[in-house]
Each structure stands twice: as structure tokens, then as C-alpha cells.
mmCIF file of C-alpha atoms in Angstrom:
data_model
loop_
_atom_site.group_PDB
_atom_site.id
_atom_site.type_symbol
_atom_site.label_atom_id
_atom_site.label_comp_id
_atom_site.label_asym_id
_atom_site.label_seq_id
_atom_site.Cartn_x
_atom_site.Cartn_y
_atom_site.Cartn_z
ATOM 1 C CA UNK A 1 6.914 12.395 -21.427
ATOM 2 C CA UNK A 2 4.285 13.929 -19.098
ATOM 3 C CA UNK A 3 2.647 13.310 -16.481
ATOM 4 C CA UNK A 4 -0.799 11.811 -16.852
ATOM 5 C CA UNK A 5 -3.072 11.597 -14.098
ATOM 6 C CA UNK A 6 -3.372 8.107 -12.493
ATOM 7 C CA UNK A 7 -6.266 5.767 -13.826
ATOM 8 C CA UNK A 8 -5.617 3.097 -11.310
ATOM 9 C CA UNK A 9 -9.046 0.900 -10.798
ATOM 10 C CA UNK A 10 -8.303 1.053 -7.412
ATOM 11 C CA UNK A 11 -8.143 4.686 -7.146
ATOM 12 C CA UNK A 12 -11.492 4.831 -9.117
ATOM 13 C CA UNK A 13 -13.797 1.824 -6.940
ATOM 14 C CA UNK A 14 -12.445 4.400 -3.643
ATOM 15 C CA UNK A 15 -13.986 7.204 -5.237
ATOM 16 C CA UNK A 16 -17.190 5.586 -5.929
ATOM 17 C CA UNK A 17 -16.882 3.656 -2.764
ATOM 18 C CA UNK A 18 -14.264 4.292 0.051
ATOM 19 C CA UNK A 19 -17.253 6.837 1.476
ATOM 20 C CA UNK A 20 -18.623 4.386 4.143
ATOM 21 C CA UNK A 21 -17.342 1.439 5.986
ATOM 22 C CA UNK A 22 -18.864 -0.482 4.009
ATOM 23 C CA UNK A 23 -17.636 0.692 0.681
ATOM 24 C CA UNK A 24 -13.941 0.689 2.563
ATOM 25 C CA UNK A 25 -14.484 -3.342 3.455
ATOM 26 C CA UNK A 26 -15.220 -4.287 0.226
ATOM 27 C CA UNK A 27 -12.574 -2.209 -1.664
ATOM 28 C CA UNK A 28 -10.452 -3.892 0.811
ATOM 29 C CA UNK A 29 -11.453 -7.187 -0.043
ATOM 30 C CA UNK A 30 -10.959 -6.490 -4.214
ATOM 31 C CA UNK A 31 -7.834 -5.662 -3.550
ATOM 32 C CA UNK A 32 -7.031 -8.625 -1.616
ATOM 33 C CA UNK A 33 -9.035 -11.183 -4.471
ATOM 34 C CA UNK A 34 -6.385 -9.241 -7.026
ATOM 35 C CA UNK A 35 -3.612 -9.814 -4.473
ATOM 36 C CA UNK A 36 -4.902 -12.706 -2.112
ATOM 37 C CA UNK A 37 -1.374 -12.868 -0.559
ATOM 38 C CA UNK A 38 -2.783 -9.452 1.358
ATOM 39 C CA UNK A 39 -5.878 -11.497 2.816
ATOM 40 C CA UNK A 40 -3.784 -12.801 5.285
ATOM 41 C CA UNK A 41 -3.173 -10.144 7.436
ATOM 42 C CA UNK A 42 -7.278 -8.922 6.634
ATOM 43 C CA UNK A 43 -6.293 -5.174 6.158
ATOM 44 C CA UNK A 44 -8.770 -2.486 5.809
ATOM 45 C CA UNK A 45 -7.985 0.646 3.597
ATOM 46 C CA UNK A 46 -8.579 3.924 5.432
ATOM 47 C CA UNK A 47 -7.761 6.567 3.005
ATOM 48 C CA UNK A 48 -6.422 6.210 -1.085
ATOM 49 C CA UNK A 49 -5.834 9.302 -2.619
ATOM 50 C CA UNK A 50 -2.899 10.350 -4.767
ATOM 51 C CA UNK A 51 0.527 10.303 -2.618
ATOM 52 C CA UNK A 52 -1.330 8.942 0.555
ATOM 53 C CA UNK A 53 -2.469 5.310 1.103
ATOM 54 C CA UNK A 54 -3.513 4.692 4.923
ATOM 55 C CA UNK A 55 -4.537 0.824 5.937
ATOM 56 C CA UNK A 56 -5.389 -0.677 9.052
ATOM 57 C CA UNK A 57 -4.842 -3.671 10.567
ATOM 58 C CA UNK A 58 -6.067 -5.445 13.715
ATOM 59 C CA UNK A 59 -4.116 -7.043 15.887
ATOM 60 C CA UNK A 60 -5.227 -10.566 16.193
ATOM 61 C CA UNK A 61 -3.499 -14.287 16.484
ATOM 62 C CA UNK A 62 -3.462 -14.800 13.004
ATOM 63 C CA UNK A 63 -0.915 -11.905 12.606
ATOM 64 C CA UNK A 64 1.153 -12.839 15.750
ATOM 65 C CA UNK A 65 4.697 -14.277 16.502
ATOM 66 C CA UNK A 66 5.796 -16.600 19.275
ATOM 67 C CA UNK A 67 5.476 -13.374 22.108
ATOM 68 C CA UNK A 68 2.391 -12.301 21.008
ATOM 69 C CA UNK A 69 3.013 -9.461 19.476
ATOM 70 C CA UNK A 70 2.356 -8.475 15.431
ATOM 71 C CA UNK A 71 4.821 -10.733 13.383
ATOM 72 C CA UNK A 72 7.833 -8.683 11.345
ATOM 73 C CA UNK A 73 6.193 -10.447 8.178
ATOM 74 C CA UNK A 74 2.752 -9.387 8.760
ATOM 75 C CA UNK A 75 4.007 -6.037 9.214
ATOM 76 C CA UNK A 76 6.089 -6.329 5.755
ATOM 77 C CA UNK A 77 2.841 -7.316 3.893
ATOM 78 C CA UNK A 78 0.609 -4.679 4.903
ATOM 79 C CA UNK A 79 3.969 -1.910 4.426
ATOM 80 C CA UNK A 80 4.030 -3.247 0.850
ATOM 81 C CA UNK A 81 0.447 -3.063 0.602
ATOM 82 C CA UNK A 82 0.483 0.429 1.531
ATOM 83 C CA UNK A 83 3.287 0.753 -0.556
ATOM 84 C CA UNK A 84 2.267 -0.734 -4.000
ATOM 85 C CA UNK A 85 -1.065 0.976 -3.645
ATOM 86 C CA UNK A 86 0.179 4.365 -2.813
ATOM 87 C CA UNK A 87 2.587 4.415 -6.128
ATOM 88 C CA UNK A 88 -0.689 2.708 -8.422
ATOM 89 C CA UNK A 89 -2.925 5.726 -7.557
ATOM 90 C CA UNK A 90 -0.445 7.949 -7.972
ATOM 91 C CA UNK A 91 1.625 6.876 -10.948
ATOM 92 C CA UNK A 92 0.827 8.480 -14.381
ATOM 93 C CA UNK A 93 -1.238 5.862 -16.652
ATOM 94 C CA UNK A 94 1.614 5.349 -19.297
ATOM 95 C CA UNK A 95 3.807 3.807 -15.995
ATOM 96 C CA UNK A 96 3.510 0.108 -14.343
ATOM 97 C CA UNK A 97 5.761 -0.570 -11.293
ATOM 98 C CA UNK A 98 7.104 -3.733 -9.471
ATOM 99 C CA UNK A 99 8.806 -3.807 -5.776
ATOM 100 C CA UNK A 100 12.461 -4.755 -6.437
ATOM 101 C CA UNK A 101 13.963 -4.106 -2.434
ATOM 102 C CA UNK A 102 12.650 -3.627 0.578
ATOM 103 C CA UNK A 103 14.667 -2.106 3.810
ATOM 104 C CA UNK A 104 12.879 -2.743 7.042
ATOM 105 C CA UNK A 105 13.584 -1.316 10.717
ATOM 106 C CA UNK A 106 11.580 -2.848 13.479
ATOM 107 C CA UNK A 107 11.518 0.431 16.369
ATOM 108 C CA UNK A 108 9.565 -1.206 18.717
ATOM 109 C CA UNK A 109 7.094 -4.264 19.766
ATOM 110 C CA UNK A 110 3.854 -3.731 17.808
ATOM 111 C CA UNK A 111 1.012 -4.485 20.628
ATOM 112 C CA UNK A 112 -1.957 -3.172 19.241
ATOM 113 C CA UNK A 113 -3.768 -2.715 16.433
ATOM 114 C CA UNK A 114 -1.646 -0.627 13.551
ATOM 115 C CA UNK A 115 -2.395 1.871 10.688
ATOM 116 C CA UNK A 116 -0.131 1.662 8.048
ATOM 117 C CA UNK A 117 0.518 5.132 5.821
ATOM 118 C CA UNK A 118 2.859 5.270 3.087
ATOM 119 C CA UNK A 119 3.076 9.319 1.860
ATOM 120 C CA UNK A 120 4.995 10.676 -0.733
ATOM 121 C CA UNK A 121 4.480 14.779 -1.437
ATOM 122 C CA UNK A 122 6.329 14.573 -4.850
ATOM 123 C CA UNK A 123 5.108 11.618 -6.904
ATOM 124 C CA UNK A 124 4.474 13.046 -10.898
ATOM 125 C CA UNK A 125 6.985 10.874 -11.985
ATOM 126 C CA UNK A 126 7.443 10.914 -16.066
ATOM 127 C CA UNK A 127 10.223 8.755 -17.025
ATOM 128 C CA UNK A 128 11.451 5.433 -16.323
ATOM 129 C CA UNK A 129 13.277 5.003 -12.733
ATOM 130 C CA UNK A 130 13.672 3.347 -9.022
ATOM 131 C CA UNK A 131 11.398 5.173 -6.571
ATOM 132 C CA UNK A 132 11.439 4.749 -2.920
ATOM 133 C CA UNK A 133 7.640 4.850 -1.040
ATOM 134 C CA UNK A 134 8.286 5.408 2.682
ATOM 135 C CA UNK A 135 5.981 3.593 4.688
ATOM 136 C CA UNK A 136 5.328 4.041 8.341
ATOM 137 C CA UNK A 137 3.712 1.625 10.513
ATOM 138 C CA UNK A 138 1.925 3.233 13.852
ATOM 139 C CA UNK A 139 0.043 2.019 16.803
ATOM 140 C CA UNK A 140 -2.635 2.768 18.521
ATOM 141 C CA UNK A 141 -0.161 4.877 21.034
ATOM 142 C CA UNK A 142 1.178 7.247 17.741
ATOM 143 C CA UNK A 143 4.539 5.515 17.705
ATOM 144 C CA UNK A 144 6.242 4.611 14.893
ATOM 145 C CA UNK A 145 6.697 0.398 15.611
ATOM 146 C CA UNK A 146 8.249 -0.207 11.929
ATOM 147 C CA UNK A 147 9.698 1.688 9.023
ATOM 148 C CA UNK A 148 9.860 0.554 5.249
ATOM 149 C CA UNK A 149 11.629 2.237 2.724
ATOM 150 C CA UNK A 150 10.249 0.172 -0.502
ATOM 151 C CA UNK A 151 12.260 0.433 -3.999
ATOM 152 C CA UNK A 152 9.477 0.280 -6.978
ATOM 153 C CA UNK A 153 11.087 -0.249 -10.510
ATOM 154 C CA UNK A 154 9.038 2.045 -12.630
ATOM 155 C CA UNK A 155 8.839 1.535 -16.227
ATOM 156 C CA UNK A 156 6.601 2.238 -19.412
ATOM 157 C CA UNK A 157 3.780 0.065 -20.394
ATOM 158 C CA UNK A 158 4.521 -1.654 -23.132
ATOM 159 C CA UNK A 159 1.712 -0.772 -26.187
ATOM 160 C CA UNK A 160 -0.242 -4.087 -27.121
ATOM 161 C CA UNK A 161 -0.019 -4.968 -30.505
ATOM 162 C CA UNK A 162 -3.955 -5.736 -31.834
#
């Protein structure tokens, strides 16, 4: 099989929108309406192209733990966000993917607002297979605060029958 250029509907509403904030906050917010578990942390997408998603999120109480700081889970959501949206726009249209594992490191306290960037430089994936989509989460200093290394199952679509 070959590779087929991604036609993710998320990769196509960035290119007709992710030009202005505006365009970003409500490509942000279709994403989340697919996925409302992702409203909870209110992430903003900064950049979607093919093998680079970037979100941000804000540091506020809503996303906090008991020392005030951005809670592991929040963190987890917005790496699998990254994650998951990074393979979609990437992936070639006879592919779907699910997360099956996720390995976490927490490196340090997260005390600001964070951008999230998950990058992979080799993603033309044509056949069926486990994939790992390194995410990196970063604050507002440049450090790296938490690392995900998230395994997507990728298989074929299967062909509807009508």
C-alpha cells in the first residue's frame, strides 16, 4: 500500500482557518465539541501541519493540583491531544488510529502556562502497525516539564458496504 496524503478534517478547517487567532480558537473549540473530554483543560492549537501539532495551554485553577501547580492529568490530556492530532493530519487516508499506551515522565513542576508539541520527521506510514508520537510539554522558561511517548494502533479502514 502507499502512502496517501492525509485528508484529516482537522488538517483541512486549519488550512482554511488556523491563519488568525480567531480561526485558531474556534478550530480549537471543534476539536474539543468532537472530543469534549479536551474542553477541560481549554487548549488552543498553535500550529497543525503534517508531523507537527503545537497546543497551548494556560495555566489556570481549573488545571491545577493540590500545590498549585498544572495537574499530571491535565498535562496527559493535552499530550494526547497533541498526540492524536499530530498522527490524524499526518496519517495516509486509507489508516484510522487509536491510543493503546501511554508512558509519562514528569521532569519538573509545571508553573506556567505550557505549549505542548508532539513532532515526528518520518510519519508516511503504509501498513498496519504500533507507532509511537513523542510529545513534549514546555513552559514558558523552554524546559521540558513532561514527556509522553504515546503508542497509536494503526490499522486500515474498513470499506463500508452500501
Amino acid at each position: 500500500m502507499t502512502y496517501k496524503p492525509s485528508k484529516s478534517p482537522v488538517l483541512k478547517l486549519w488550512k482554511i482557518f488556523g491563519k488568525n487567532n480567531f480561526g485558531k480558537w474556534l478550530v480549537s473549540k471543534i476539536v474539543c465539541f468532537k472530543a469534549p473530554y479536551f474542553s477541560s483543560i481549554k487548549p488552543r492549537f498553535v500550529n497543525i501541519e503534517p508531523g507537527r501539532v503545537e497546543v497551548a495551554i494556560k495555566k489556570r485553577r481549573a488545571v491545577h493540583n493540590h500545590i498549585k501547580t498544572v495537574h499530571a492529568i491535565a498535562m496527559c490530556n493535552a499530550a494526547e491531544l497533541a498526540g492524536g492530532t499530530c498522527l490524524d493530519v499526518s496519517l495516509s487516508s486509507d489508516f484510522r488510529w487509536i491510543p493503546v499506551a501511554m508512558e509519562v515522565k514528569y521532569l519538573k513542576m509545571a508553573k506556567s502556562n505550557l505549549r505542548i508539541v508532539c513532532q515526528v520527521n518520518d510519519y508516511q506510514w503504509n501498513e498496519p502497525q504500533d507507532v509511537i508520537m513523542p510529545v513534549s510539554v514546555i513552559d514558558e522558561s523552554g524546559d521540558e516539564v513532561f514527556h509522553a511517548d504515546i503508542t497509536m494502533r494503526i490499522s486500515e479502514k474498513t470499506k463500508r458496504k452500501y
